[in-house]
PDB file of C-alpha atoms in Angstrom:
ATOM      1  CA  UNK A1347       0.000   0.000   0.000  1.00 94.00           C
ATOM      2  CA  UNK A1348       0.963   3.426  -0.683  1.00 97.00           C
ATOM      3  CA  UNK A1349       0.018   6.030   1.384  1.00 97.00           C
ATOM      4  CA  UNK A1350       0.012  10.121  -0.549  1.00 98.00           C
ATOM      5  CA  UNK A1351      -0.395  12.940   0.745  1.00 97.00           C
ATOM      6  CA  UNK A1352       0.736  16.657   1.155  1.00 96.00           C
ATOM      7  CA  UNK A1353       2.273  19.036   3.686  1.00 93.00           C
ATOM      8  CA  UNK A1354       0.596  21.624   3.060  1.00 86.00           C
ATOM      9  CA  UNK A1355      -2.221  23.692   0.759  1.00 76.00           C
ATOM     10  CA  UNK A1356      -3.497  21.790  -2.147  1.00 68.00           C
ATOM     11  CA  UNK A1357      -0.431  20.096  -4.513  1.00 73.00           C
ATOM     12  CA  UNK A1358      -2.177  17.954  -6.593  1.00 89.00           C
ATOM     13  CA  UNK A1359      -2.818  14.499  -4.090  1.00 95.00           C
ATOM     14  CA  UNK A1360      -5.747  13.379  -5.926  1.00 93.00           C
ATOM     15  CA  UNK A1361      -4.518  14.169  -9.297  1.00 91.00           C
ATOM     16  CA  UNK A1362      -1.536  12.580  -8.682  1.00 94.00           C
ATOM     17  CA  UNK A1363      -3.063   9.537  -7.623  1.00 95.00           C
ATOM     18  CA  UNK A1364      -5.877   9.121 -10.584  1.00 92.00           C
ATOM     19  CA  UNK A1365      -2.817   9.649 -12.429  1.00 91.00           C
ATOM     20  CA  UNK A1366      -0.707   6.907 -11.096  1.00 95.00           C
ATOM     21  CA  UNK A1367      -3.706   4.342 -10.965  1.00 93.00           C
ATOM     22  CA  UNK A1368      -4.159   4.918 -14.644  1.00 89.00           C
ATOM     23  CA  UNK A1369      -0.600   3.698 -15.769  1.00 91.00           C
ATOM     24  CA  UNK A1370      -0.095   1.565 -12.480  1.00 94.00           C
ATOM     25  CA  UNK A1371       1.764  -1.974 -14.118  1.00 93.00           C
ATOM     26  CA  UNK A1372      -0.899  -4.251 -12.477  1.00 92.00           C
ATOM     27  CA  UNK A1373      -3.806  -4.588 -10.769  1.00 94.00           C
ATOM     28  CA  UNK A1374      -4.479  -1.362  -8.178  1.00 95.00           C
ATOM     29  CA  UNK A1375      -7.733   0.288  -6.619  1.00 97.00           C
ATOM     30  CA  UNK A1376      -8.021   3.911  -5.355  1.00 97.00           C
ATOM     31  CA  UNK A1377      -9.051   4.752  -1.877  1.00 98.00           C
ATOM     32  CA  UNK A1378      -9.925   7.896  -1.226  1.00 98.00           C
ATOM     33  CA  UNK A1379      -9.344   8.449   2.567  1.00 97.00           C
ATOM     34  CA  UNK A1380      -9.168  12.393   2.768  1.00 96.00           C
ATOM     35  CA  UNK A1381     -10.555  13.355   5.872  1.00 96.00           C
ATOM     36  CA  UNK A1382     -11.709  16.611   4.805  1.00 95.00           C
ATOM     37  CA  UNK A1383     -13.942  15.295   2.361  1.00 95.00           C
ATOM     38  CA  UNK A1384     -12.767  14.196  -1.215  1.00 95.00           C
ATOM     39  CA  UNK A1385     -13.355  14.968  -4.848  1.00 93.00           C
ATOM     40  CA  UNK A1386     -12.838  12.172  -6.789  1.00 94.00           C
ATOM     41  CA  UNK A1387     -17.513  11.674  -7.026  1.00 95.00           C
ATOM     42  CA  UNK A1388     -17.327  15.043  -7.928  1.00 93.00           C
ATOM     43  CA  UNK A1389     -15.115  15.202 -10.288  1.00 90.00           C
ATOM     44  CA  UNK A1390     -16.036  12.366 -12.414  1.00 90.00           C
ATOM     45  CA  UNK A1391     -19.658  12.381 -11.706  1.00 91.00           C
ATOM     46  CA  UNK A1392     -19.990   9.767  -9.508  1.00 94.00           C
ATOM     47  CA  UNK A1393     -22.470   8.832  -6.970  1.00 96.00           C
ATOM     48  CA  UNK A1394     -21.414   9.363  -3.223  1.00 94.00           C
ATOM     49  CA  UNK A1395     -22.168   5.665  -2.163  1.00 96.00           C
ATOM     50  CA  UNK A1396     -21.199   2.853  -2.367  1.00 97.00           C
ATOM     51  CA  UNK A1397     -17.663   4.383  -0.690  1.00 97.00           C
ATOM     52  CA  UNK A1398     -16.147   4.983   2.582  1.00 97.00           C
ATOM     53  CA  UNK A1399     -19.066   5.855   4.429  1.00 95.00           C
ATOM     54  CA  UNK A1400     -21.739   3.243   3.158  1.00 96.00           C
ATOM     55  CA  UNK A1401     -18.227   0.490   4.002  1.00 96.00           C
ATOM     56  CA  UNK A1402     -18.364   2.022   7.448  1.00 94.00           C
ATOM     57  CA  UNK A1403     -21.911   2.108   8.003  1.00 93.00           C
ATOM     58  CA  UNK A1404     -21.698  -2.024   8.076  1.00 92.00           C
ATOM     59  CA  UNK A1405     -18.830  -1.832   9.419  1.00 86.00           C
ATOM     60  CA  UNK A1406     -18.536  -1.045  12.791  1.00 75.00           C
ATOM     61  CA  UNK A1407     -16.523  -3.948  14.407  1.00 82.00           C
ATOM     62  CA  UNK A1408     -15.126  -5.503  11.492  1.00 89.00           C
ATOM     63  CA  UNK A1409     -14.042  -4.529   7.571  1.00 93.00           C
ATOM     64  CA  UNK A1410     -12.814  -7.629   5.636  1.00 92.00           C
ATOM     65  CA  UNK A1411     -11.580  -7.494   1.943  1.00 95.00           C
ATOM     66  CA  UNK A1412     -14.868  -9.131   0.305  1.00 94.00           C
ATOM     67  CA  UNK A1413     -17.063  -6.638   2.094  1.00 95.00           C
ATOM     68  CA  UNK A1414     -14.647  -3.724   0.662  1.00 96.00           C
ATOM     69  CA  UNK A1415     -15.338  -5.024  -2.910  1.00 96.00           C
ATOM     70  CA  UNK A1416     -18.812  -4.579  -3.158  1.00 96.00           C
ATOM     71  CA  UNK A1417     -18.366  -1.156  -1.802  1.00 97.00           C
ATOM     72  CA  UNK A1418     -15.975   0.030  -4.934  1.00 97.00           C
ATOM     73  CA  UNK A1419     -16.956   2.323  -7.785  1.00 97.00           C
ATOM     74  CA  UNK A1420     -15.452   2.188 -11.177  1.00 95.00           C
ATOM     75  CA  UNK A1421     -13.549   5.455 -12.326  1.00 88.00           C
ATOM     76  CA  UNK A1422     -14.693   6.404 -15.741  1.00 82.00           C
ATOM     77  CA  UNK A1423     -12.795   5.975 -17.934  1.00 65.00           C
ATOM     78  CA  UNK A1424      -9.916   3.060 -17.443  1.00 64.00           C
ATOM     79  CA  UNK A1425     -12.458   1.402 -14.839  1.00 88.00           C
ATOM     80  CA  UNK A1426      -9.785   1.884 -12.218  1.00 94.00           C
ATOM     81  CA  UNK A1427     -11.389   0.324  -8.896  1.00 97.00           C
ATOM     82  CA  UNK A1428     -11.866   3.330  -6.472  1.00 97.00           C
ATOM     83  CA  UNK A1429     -13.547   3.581  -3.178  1.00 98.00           C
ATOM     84  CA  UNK A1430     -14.681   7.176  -2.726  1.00 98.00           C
ATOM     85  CA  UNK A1431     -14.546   9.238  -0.317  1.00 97.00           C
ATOM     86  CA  UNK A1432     -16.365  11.125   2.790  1.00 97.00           C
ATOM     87  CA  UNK A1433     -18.098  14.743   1.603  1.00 95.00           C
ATOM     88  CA  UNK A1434     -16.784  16.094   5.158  1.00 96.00           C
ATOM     89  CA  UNK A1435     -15.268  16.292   7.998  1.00 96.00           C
ATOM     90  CA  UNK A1436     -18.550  15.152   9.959  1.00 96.00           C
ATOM     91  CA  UNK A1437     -18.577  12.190   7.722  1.00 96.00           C
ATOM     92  CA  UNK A1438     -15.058  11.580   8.766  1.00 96.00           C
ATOM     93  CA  UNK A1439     -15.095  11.792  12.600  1.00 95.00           C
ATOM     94  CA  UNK A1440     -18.528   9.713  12.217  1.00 94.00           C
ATOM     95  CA  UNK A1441     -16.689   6.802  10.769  1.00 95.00           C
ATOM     96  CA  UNK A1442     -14.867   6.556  14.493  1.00 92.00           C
ATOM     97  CA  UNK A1443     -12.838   3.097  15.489  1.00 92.00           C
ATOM     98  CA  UNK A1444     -13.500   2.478  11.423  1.00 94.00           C
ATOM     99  CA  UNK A1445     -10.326   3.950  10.149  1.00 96.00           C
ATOM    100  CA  UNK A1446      -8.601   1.523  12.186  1.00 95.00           C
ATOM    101  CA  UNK A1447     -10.394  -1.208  11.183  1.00 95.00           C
ATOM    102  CA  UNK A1448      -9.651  -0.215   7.431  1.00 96.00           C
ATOM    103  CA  UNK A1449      -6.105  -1.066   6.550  1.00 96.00           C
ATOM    104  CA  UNK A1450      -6.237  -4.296   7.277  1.00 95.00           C
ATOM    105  CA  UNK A1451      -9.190  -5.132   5.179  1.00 96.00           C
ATOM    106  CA  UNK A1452      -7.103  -2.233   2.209  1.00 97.00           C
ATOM    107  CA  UNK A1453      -4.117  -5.011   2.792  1.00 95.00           C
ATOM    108  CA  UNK A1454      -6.511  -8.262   2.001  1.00 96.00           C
ATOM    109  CA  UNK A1455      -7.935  -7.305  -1.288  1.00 96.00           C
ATOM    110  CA  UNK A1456      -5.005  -8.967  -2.794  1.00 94.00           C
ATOM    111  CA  UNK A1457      -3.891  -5.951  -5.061  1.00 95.00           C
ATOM    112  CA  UNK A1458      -1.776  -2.712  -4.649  1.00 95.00           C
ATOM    113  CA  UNK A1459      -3.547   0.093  -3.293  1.00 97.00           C
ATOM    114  CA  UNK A1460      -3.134   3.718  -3.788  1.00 97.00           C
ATOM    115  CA  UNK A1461      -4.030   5.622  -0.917  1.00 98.00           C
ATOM    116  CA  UNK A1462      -4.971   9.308  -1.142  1.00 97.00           C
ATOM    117  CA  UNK A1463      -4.916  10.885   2.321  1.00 97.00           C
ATOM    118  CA  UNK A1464      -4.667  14.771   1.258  1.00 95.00           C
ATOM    119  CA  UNK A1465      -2.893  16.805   3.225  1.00 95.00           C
ATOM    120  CA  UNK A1466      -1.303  15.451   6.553  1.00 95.00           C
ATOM    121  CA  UNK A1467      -2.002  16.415   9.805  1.00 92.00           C
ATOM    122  CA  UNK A1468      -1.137  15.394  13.456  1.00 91.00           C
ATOM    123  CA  UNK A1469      -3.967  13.325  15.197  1.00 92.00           C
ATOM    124  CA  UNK A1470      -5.728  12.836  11.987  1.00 94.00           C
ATOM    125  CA  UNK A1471      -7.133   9.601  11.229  1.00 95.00           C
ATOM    126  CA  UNK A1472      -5.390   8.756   8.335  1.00 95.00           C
ATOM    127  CA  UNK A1473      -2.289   8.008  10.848  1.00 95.00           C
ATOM    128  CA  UNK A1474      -3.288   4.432  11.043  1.00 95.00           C
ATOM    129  CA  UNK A1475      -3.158   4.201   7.312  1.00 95.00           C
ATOM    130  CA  UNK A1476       0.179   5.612   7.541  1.00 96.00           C
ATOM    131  CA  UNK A1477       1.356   3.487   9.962  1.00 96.00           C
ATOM    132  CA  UNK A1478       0.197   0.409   7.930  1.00 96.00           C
ATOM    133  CA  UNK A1479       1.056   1.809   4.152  1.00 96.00           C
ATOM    134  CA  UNK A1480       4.443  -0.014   2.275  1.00 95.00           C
ATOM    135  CA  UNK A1481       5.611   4.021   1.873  1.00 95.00           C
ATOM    136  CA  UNK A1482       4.298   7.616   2.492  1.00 97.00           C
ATOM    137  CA  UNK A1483       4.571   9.326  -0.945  1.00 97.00           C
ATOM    138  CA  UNK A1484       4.558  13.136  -0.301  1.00 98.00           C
ATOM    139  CA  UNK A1485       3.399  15.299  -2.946  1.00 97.00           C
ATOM    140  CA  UNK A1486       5.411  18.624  -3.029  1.00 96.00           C
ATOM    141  CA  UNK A1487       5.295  21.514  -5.124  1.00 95.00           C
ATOM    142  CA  UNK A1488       9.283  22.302  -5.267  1.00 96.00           C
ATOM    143  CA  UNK A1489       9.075  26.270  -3.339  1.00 95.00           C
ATOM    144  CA  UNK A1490      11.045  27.019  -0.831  1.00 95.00           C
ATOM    145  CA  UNK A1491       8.096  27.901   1.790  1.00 94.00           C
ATOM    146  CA  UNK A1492       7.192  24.436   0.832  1.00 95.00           C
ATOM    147  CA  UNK A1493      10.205  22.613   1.420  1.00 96.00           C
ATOM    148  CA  UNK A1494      10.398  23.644   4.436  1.00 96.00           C
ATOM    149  CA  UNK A1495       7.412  22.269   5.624  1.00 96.00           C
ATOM    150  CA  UNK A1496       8.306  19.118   3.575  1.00 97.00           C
ATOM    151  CA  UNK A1497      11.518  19.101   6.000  1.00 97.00           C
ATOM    152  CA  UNK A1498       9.164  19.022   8.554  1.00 96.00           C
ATOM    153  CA  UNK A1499       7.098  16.411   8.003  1.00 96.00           C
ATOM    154  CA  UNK A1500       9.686  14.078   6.441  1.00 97.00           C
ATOM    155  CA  UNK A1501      11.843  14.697  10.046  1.00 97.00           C
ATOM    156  CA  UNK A1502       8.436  13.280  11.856  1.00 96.00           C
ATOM    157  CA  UNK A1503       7.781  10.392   9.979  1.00 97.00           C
ATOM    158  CA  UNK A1504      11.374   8.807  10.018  1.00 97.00           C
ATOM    159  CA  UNK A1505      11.901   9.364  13.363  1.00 96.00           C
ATOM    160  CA  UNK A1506       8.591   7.609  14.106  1.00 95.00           C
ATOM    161  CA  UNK A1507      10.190   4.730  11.564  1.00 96.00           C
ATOM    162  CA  UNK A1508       7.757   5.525   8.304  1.00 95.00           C
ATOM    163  CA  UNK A1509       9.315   4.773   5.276  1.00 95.00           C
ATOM    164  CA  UNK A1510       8.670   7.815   2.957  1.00 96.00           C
ATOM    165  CA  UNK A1511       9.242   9.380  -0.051  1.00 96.00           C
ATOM    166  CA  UNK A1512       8.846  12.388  -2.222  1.00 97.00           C
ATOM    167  CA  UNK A1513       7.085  13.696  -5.880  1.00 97.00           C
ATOM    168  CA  UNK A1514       7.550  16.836  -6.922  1.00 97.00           C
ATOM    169  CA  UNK A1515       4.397  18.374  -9.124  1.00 94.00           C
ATOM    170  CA  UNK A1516       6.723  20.203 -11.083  1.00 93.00           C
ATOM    171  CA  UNK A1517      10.142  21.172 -11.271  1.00 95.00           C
ATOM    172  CA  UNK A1518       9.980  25.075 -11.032  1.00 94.00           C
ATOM    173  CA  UNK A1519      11.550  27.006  -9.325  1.00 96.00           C
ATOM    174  CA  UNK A1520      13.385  23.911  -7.722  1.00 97.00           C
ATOM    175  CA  UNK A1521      14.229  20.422 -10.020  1.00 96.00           C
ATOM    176  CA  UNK A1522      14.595  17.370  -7.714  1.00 96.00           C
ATOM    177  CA  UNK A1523      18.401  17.254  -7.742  1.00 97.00           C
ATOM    178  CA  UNK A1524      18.132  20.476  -6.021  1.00 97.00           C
ATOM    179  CA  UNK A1525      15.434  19.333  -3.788  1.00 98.00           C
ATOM    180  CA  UNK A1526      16.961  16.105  -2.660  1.00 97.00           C
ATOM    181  CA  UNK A1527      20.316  18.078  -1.934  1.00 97.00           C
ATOM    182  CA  UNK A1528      18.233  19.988   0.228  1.00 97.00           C
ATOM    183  CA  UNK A1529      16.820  17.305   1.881  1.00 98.00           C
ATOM    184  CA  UNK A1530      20.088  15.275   2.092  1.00 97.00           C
ATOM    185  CA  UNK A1531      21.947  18.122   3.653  1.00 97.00           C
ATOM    186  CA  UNK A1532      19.627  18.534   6.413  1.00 96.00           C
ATOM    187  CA  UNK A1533      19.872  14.753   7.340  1.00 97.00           C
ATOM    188  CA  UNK A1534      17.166  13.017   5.858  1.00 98.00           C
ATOM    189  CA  UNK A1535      17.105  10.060   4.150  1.00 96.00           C
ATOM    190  CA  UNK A1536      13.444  10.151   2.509  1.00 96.00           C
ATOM    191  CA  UNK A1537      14.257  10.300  -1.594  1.00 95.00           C
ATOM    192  CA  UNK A1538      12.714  12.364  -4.675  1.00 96.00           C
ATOM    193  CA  UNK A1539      11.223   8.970  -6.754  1.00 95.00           C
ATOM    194  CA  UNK A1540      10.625  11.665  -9.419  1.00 95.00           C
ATOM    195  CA  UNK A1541       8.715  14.322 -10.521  1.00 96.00           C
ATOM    196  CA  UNK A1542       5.034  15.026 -12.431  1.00 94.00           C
ATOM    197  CA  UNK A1543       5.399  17.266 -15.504  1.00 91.00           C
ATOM    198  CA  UNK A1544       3.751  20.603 -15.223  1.00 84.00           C
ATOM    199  CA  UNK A1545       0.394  19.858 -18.029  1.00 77.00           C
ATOM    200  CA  UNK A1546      -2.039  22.288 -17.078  1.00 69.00           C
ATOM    201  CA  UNK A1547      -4.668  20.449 -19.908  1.00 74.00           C
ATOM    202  CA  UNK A1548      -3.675  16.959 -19.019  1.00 74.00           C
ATOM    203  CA  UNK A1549      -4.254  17.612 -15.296  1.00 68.00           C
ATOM    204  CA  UNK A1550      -7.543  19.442 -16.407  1.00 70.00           C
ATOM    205  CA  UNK A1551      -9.006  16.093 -18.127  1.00 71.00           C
ATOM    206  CA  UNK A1552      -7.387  13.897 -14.807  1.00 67.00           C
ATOM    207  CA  UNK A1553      -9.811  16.401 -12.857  1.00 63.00           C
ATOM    208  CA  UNK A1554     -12.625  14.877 -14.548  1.00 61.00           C
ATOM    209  CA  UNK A1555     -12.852  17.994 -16.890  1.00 60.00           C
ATOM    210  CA  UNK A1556     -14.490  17.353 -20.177  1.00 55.00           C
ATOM    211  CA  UNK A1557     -11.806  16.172 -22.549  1.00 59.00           C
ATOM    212  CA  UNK A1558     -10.644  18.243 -25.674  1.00 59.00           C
ATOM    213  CA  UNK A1559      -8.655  16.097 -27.076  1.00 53.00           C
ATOM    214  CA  UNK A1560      -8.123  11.804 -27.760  1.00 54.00           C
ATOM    215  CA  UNK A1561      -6.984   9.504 -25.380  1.00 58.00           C
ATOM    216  CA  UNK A1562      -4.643   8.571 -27.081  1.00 53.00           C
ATOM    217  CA  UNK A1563      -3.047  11.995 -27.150  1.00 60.00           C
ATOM    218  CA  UNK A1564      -3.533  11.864 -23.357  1.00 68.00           C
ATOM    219  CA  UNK A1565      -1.641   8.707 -22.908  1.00 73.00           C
ATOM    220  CA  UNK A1566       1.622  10.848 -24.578  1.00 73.00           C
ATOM    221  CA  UNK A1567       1.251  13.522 -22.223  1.00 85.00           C
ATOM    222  CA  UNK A1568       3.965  14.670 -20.184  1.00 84.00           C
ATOM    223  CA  UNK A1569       1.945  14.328 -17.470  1.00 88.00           C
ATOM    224  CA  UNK A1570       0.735  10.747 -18.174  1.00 89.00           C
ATOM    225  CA  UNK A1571       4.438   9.887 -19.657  1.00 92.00           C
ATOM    226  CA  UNK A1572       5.897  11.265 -16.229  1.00 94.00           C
ATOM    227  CA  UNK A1573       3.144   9.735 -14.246  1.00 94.00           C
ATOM    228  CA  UNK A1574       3.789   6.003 -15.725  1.00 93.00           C
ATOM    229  CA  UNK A1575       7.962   6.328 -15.103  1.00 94.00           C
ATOM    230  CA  UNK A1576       6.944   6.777 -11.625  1.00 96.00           C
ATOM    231  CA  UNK A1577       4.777   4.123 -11.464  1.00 95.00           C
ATOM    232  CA  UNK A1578       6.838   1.894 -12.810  1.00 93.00           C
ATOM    233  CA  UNK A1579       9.441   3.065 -10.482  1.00 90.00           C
ATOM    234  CA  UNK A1580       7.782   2.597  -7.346  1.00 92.00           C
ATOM    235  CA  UNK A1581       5.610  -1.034  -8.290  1.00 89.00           C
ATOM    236  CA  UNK A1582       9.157  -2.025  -9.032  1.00 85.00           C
ATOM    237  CA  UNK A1583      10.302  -1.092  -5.735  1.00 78.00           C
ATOM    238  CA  UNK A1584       7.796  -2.504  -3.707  1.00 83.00           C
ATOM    239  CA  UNK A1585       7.699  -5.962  -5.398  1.00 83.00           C
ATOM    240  CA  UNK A1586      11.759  -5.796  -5.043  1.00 74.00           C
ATOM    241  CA  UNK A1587      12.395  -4.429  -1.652  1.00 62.00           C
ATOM    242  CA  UNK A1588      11.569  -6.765   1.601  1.00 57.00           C
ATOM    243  CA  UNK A1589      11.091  -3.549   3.531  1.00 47.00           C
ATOM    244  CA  UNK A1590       9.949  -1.117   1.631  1.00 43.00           C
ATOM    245  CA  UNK A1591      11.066   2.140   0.379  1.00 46.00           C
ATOM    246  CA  UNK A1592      13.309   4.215   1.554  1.00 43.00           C
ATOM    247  CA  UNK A1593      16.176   4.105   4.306  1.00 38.00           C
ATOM    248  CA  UNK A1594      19.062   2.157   3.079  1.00 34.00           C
ATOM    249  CA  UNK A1595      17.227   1.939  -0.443  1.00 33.00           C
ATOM    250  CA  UNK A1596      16.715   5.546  -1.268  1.00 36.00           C
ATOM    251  CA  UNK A1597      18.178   7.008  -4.364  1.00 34.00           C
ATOM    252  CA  UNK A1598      21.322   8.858  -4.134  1.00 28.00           C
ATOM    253  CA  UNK A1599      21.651  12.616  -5.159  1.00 31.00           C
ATOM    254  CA  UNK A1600      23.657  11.423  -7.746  1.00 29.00           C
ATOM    255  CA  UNK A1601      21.059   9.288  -9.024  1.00 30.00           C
ATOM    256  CA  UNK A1602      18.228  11.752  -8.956  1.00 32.00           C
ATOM    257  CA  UNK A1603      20.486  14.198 -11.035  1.00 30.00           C
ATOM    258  CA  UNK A1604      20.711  11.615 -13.929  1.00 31.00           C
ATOM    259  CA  UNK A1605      16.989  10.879 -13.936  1.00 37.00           C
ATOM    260  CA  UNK A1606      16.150  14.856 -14.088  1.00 35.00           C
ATOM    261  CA  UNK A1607      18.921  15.164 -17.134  1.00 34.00           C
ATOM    262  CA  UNK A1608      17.310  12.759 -18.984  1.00 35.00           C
TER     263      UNK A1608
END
């Protein structure tokens, strides 16, 4: 399981992770587990149940895998498996001793799991999908105000033994050589895995916005094209690594340079 989120403000979480469903190299559902309330019904013009809440509703002592399946939506229009979201908040602090209950029953369904968490807070819920995710992907746009909360929340989640990682949406003003310097100089060992490419129009259509052009020219986007290297990059990673990401299997600076030069 992969945990995303952000550290603060709005980087692109859910776009990010649509994204990386839609190229993922194997099987992989969507769960959106924003506590703030997510987008992904509203976006694409889905229906609000089946999802998180309706799963919680007959759920209150126990969530196992086959009950999660019959609480999935399709995402139009790859059919990506997704369990929506809450609407808000309310919703959210309703579910209770659920979130707890729900990472185990994520783990059993036998298939990689994207999780998007939006943006990361202290004593939200979403900590015990942290706690039980494979990695903690932060999304990051690469500024320096936002850096250094990145620092922040990268220095709290090794020292409470998370294995995490960073994307960058975008390179500008910052690439990711110059943000995992950053990061490397200040003592943490959390790498850049890569970065989305800046496509305003792709991102648009990922949103759920009516599309204006084929598929087919979406697949060749830069976003979509950046999208699939990282997904490739981190199924790899996580089928190859008995622990994880991250730690003693990060990518070196050096590393990261190459990848951004090529």
């Amino acid at each position: 399981m992969v945990a995303l989120g952000s550290v603060k403000g709005a980087p692109g979480v859910t776009t990010a992770t649509v994204a990386l469903a839609g190229v993922w190299p194997g099987r992989v559902v969507i769960a959106e587990c924003d506590p703030s309330g997510g987008d992904i019904a509203a976006r694409f013009g889905l229906p609000s149940a089946p999802g998180l809440l309706s799963l919680a509703s007959q759920s209150r002592h126990q969530v196992r895998a086959e009950l999660l399946w019959s609480h999935l939506q399709r995402l139009p229009p790859g059919g990506v498996p997704v369990l929506v979201g809450v609407r808000a908040p309310e919703q959210a602090a309703a579910m209770g001793r659920v979130w707890g209950l729900l990472p185990q029953a994520l783990a059993g369904l036998g298939v990689d799991v994207l999780i998007d968490c939006g943006r990361l807070l202290p004593g939200a819920p979403t900590e015990h999908v942290l706690d039980a995710a494979d990695l903690t992907l932060l999304v990051a746009q690469p500024t320096v105000e936002e850096i250094a909360h990145l620092e922040w929340r990268l220095g709290v989640l090794e020292q409470s033994g998370h294995k995490a990682a960073v994307v960058l949406a975008g390179e500008t003003p910052y690439d990711r050589r110059t943000v995992a310097s950053r990061l490397a100089a200040d003592g943490l060992r959390s790498p850049v895995l890569g970065a989305l490419a800046e496509d305003p129009e792709a991102a648009s259509e990922l949103c759920g916005r009516p599309r204006r052009r084929r598929s087919s020219v979406l697949a060749r986007s830069y976003l979509v094209r950046s999208a699939r290297e990282l997904a490739d990059r981190l199924a790899t990673r996580l089928a190859t690594s008995p622990g994880g990401i991250g730690g003693t299997s990060s990518y070196s600076v050096e590393e990261v340079g190459r990848d951004g030069a090529d």
